[in-house]
Short mmCIF file of C-alpha atoms and ligand atoms in Angstrom, two decimals:
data_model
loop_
_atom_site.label_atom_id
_atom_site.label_comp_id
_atom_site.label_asym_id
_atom_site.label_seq_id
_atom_site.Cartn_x
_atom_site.Cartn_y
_atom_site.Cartn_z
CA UNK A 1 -201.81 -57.81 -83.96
CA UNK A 2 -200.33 -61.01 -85.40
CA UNK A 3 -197.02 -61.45 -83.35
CA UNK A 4 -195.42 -62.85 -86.44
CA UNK A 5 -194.88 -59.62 -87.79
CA UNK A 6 -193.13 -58.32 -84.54
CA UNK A 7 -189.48 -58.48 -84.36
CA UNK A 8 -189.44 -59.43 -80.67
CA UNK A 9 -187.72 -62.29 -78.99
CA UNK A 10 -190.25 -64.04 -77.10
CA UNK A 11 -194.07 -63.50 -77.20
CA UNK A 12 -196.57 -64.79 -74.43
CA UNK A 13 -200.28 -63.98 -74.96
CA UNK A 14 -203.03 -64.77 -72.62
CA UNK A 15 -201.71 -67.55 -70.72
CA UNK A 16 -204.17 -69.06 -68.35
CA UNK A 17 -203.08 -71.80 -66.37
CA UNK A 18 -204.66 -73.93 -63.22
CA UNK A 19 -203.35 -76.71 -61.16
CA UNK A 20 -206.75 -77.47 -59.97
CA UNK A 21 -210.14 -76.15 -61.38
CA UNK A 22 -210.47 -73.57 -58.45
CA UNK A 23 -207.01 -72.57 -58.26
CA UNK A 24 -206.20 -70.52 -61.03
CA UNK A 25 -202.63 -69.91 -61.05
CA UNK A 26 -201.50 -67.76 -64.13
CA UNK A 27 -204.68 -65.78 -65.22
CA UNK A 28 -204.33 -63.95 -68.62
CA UNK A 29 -200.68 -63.56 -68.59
CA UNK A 30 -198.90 -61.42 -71.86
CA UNK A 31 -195.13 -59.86 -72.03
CA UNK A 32 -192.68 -59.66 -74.80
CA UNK A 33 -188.60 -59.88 -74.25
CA UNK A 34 -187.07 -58.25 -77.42
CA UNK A 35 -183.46 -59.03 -78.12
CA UNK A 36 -180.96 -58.44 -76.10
CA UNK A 37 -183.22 -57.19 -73.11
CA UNK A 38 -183.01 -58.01 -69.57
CA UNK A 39 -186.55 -58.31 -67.79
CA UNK A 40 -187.62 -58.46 -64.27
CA UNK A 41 -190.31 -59.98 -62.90
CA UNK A 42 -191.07 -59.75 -59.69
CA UNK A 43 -194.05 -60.33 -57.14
CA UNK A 44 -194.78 -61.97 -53.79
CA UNK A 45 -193.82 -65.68 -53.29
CA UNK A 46 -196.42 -67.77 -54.55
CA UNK A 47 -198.29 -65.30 -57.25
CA UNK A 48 -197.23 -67.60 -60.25
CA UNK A 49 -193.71 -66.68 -61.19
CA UNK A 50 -191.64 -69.88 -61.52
CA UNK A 51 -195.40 -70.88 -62.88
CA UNK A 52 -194.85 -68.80 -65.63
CA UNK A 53 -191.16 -69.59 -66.11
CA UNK A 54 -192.11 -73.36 -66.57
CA UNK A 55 -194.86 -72.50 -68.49
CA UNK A 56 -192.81 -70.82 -71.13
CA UNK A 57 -190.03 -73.15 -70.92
CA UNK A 58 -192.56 -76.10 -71.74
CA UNK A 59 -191.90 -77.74 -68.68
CA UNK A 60 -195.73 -77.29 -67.81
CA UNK A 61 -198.44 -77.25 -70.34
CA UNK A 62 -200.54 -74.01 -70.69
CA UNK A 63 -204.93 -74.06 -70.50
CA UNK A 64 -205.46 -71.76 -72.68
CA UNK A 65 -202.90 -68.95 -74.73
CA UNK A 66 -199.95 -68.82 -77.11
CA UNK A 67 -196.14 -68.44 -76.98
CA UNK A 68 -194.32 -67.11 -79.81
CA UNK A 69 -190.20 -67.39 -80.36
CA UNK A 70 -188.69 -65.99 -83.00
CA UNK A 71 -191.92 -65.69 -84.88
CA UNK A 72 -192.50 -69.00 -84.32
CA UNK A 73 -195.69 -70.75 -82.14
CA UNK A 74 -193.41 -73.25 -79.72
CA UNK A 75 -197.06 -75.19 -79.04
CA UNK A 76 -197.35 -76.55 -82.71
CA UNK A 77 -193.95 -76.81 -83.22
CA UNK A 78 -192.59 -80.12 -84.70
CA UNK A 79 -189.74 -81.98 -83.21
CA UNK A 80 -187.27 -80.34 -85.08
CA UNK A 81 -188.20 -76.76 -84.16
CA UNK A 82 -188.62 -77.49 -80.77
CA UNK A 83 -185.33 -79.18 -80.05
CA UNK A 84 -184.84 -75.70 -81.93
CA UNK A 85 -186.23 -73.82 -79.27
CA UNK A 86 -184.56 -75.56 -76.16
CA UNK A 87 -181.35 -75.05 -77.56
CA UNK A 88 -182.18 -70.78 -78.09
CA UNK A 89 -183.50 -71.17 -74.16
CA UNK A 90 -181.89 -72.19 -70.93
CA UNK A 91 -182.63 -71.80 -67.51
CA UNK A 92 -180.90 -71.04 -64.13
CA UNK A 93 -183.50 -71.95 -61.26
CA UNK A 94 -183.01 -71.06 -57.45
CA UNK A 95 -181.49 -74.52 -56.19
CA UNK A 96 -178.69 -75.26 -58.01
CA UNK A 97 -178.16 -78.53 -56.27
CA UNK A 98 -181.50 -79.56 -57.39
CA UNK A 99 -180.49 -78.97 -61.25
CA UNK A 100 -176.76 -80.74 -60.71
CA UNK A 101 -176.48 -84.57 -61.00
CA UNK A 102 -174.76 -85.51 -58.33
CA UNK A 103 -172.88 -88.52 -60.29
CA UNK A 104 -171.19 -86.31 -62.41
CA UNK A 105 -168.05 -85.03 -62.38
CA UNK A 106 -167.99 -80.29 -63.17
CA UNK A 107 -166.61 -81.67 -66.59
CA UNK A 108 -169.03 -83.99 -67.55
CA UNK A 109 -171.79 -81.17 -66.16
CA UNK A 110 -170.86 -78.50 -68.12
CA UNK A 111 -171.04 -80.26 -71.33
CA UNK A 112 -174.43 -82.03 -70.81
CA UNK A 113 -176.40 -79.01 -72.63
CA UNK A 114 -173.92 -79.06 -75.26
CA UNK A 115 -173.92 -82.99 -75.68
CA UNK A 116 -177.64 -83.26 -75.63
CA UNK A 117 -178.34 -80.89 -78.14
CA UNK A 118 -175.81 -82.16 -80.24
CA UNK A 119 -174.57 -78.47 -80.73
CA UNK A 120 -171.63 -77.68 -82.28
CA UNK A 121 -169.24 -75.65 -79.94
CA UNK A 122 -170.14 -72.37 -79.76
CA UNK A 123 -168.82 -68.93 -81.62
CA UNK A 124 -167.00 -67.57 -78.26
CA UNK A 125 -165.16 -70.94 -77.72
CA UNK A 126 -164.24 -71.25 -81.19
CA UNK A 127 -160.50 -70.81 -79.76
CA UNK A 128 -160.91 -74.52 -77.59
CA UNK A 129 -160.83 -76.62 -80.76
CA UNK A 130 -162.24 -80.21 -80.40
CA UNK A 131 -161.20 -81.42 -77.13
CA UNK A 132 -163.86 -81.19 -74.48
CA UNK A 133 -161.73 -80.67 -71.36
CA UNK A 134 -160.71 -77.58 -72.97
CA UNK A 135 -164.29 -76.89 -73.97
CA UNK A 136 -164.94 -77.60 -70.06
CA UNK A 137 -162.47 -75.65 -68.62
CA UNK A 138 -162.82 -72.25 -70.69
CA UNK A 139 -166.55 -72.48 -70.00
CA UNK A 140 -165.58 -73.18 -65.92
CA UNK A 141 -163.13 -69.90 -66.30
CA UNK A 142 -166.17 -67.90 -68.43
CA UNK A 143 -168.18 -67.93 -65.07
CA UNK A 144 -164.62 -67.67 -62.88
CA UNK A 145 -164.53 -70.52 -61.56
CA UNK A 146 -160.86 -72.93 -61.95
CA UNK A 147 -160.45 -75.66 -64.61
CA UNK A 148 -158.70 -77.52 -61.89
CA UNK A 149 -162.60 -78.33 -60.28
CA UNK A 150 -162.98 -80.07 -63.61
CA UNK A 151 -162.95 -83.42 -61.34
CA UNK A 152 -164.67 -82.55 -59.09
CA UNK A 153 -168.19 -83.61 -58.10
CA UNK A 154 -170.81 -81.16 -56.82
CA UNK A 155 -170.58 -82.07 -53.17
CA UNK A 156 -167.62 -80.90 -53.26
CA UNK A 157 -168.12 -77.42 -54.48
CA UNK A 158 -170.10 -74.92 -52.45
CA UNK A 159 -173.12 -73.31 -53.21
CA UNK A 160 -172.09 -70.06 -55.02
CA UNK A 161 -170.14 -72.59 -57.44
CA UNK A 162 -172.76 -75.08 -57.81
CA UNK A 163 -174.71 -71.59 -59.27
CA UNK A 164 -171.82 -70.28 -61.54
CA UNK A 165 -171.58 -74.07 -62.95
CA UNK A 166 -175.36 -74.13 -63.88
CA UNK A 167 -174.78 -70.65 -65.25
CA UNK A 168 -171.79 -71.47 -67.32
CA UNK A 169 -174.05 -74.66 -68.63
CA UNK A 170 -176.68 -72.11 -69.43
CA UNK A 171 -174.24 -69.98 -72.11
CA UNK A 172 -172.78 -72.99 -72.72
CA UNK A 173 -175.07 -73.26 -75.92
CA UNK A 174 -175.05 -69.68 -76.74
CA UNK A 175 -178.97 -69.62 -76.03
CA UNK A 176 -181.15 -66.21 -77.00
CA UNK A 177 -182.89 -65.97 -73.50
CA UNK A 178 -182.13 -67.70 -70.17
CA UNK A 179 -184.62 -67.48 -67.56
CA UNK A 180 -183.55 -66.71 -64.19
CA UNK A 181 -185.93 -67.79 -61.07
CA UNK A 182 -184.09 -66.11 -58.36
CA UNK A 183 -180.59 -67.21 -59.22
CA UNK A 184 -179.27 -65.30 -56.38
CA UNK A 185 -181.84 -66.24 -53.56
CA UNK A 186 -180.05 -69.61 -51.95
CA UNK A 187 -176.64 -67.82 -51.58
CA UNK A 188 -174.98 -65.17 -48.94
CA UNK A 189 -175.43 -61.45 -49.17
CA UNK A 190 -171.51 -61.27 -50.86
CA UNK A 191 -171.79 -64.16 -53.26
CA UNK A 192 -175.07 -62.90 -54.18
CA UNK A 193 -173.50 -59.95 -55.37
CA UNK A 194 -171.11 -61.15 -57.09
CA UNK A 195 -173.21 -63.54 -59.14
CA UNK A 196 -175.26 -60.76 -60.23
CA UNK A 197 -172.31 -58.91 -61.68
CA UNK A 198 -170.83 -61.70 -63.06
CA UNK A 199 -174.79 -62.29 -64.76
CA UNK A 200 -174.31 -58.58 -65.49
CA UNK A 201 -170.70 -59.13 -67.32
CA UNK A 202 -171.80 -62.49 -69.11
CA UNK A 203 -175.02 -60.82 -70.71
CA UNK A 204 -172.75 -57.68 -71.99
CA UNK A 205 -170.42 -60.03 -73.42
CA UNK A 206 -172.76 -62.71 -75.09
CA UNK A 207 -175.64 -60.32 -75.64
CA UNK A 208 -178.72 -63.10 -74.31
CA UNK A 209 -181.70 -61.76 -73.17
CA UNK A 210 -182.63 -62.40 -69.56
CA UNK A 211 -185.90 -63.23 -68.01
CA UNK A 212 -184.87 -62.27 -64.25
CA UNK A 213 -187.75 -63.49 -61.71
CA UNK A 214 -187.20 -62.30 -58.13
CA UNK A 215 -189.39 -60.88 -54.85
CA UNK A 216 -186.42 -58.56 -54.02
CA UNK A 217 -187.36 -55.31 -55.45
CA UNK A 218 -183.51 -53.99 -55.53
CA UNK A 219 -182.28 -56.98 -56.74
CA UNK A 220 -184.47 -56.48 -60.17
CA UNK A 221 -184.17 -52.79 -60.38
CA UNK A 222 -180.71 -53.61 -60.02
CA UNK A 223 -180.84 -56.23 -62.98
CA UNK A 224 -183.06 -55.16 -65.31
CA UNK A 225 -183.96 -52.26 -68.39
CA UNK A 226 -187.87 -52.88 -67.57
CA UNK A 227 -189.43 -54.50 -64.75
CA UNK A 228 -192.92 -56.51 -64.81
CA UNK A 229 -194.96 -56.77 -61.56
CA UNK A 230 -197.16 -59.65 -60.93
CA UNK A 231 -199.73 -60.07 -58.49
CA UNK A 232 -202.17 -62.73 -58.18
CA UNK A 233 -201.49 -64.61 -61.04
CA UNK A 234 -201.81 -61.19 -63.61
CA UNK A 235 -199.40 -58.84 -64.23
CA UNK A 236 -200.40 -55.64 -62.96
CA UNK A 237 -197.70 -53.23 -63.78
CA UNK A 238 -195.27 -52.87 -66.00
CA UNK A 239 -192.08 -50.20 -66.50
CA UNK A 240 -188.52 -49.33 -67.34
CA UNK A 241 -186.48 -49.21 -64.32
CA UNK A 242 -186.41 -45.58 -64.06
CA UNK A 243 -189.68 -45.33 -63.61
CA UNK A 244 -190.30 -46.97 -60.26
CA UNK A 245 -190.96 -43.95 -58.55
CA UNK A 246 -193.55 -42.23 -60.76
CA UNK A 247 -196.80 -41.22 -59.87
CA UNK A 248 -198.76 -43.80 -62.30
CA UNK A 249 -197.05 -46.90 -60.55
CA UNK A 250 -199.53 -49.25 -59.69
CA UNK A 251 -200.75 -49.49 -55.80
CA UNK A 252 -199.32 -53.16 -55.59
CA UNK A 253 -195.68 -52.03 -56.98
CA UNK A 254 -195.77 -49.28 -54.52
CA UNK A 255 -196.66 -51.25 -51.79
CA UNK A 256 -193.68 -53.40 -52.63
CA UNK A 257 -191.44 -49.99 -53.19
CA UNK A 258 -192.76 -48.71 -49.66
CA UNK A 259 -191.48 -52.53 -47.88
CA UNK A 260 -188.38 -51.28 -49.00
CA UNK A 261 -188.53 -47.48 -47.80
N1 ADP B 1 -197.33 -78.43 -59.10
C1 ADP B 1 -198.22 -77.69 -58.43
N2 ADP B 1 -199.43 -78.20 -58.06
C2 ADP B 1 -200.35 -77.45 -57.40
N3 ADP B 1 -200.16 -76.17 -57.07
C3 ADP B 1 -198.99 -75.60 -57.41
C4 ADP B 1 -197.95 -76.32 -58.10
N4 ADP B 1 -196.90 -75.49 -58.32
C5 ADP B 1 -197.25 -74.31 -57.77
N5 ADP B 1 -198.49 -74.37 -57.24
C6 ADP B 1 -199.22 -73.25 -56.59
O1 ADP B 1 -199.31 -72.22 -57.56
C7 ADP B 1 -199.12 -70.96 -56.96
C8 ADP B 1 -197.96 -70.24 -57.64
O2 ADP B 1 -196.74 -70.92 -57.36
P1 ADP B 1 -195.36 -70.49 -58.00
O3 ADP B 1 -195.53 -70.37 -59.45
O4 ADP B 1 -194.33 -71.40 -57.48
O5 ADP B 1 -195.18 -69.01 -57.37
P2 ADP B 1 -193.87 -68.14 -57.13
O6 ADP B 1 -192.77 -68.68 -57.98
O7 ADP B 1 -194.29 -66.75 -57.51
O8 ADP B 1 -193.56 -68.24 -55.67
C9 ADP B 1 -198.90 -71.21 -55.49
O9 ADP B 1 -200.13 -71.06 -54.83
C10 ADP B 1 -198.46 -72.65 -55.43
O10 ADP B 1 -198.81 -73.23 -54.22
MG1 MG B 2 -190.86 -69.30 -57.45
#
């Protein structure tokens, strides 16, 4: 089937992908996000997932196989169409102190998407007008944190707010699809929580897709319409959330329901 003809949001096809000859790390990987849907993918630590995620934000270049956005191959694309596709894409990773720079002040962090891309502001701060500390602030109160942190630096914000920030820098461009790799797995039982309903709330309200990569089989039932299951480097199962329990399940995914039991 020619993905051009599908309507869907993101197409990966056969990605292979090795970090050494022997190692093969993504082997024959396919999945599809349509619009609007939020997707887990889950699987023991070290099977390939934030592989994947890099892969298909183009942080990492593939062996072999094709992704498809919008109809569009990303691999050929031309300078244009790729600055394209970062803008329709962002990412939340695991360690958000890791994606901050510490030299900038919340204000200056939240805007960096927006300034790089050279994006106008987007639809659902249309109310700020021009002026970027008002820009900066709704987007701070968006992911409920205070405009008064504005000044701040992110040493001086704690974990859980480090993560909202790199959240509210994610919608910040009013992206398609953000990929999540385990958002919610450096934080506390409580603020994890509350990050994934606030993740929960931001998606109904701005209608992106999600990507949602964990190894915390709750967490992604909890998240997510369908759920892919990865083992190994493949994907070996696949399902909407309700059916986690039925008899065709894959051995591996019931394995990981039975750790769980
Ligand atoms: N840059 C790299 N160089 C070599 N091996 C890597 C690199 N990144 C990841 N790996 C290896 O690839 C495998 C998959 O890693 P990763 O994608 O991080 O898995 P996950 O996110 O599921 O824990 C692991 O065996 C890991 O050690
Ligand atoms: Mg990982």
């Amino acid at each position: 089937m020619n993905p051009k003809l599908v309507p869907e949001l993101l197409v990966v096809q056969d990605i292979q992908k090795s970090y050494r000859k022997k190692n093969k790390v993504l082997d024959g990987v396919s999945l599809t996000i349509r619009a609007g849907e939020c997707v887990g993918l889950i699987g023991e630590s070290g099977c390939g997932k934030s592989t994947l995620a890099r892969c298909i934000m183009l942080m990492q270049g593939v062996d072999s196989g094709a992704i498809w956005f919008q109809g569009n191959p990303v691999q050929a694309s031309n300078r244009e169409s790729l600055k394209r596709y970062k803008g329709q894409m962002q990412a939340v990773f695991q360690n958000p102190s890791a994606a901050l720079n510490p030299r900038l002040r919340l204000l200056e962090s939240v805007m960096e998407p927006l300034d790089q891309l050279e994006q106008k502001v987007p639809a659902f701060l249309k109310d700020c007008g021009p002026d970027r500390r008002e820009i900066a602030g709704k987007l701070l109160e968006c992911v409920g944190l205070s405009r008064e942190l504005l000044d701040r630096y992110p040493h001086e914000i704690s974990g859980g707010q480090k993560q909202r920030l790199c959240m509210a820098r994610a919608i910040s461009v009013e992206p398609a699809l953000i990929i999540m790799d385990e958002p919610t797995s450096s934080l506390d039982t409580l603020i994890q929580s509350e990050m994934l309903n606030l993740l929960k709330e931001l998606q109904g309200r701005l209608a992106f897709s999600y990507l949602f990569i964990s190894h915390d089989l709750p967490v992604v039932q909890y998240m997510c319409d369908r759920v892919l299951v990865m083992h190994e480097g493949r994907l070996v199962d696949e399902f909407v959330k309700e059916e986690l329990f039925a008899p065709d399940r894959h051995p591996y995914t019931r394995q990981l329901v039975a750790e769980y039991d």
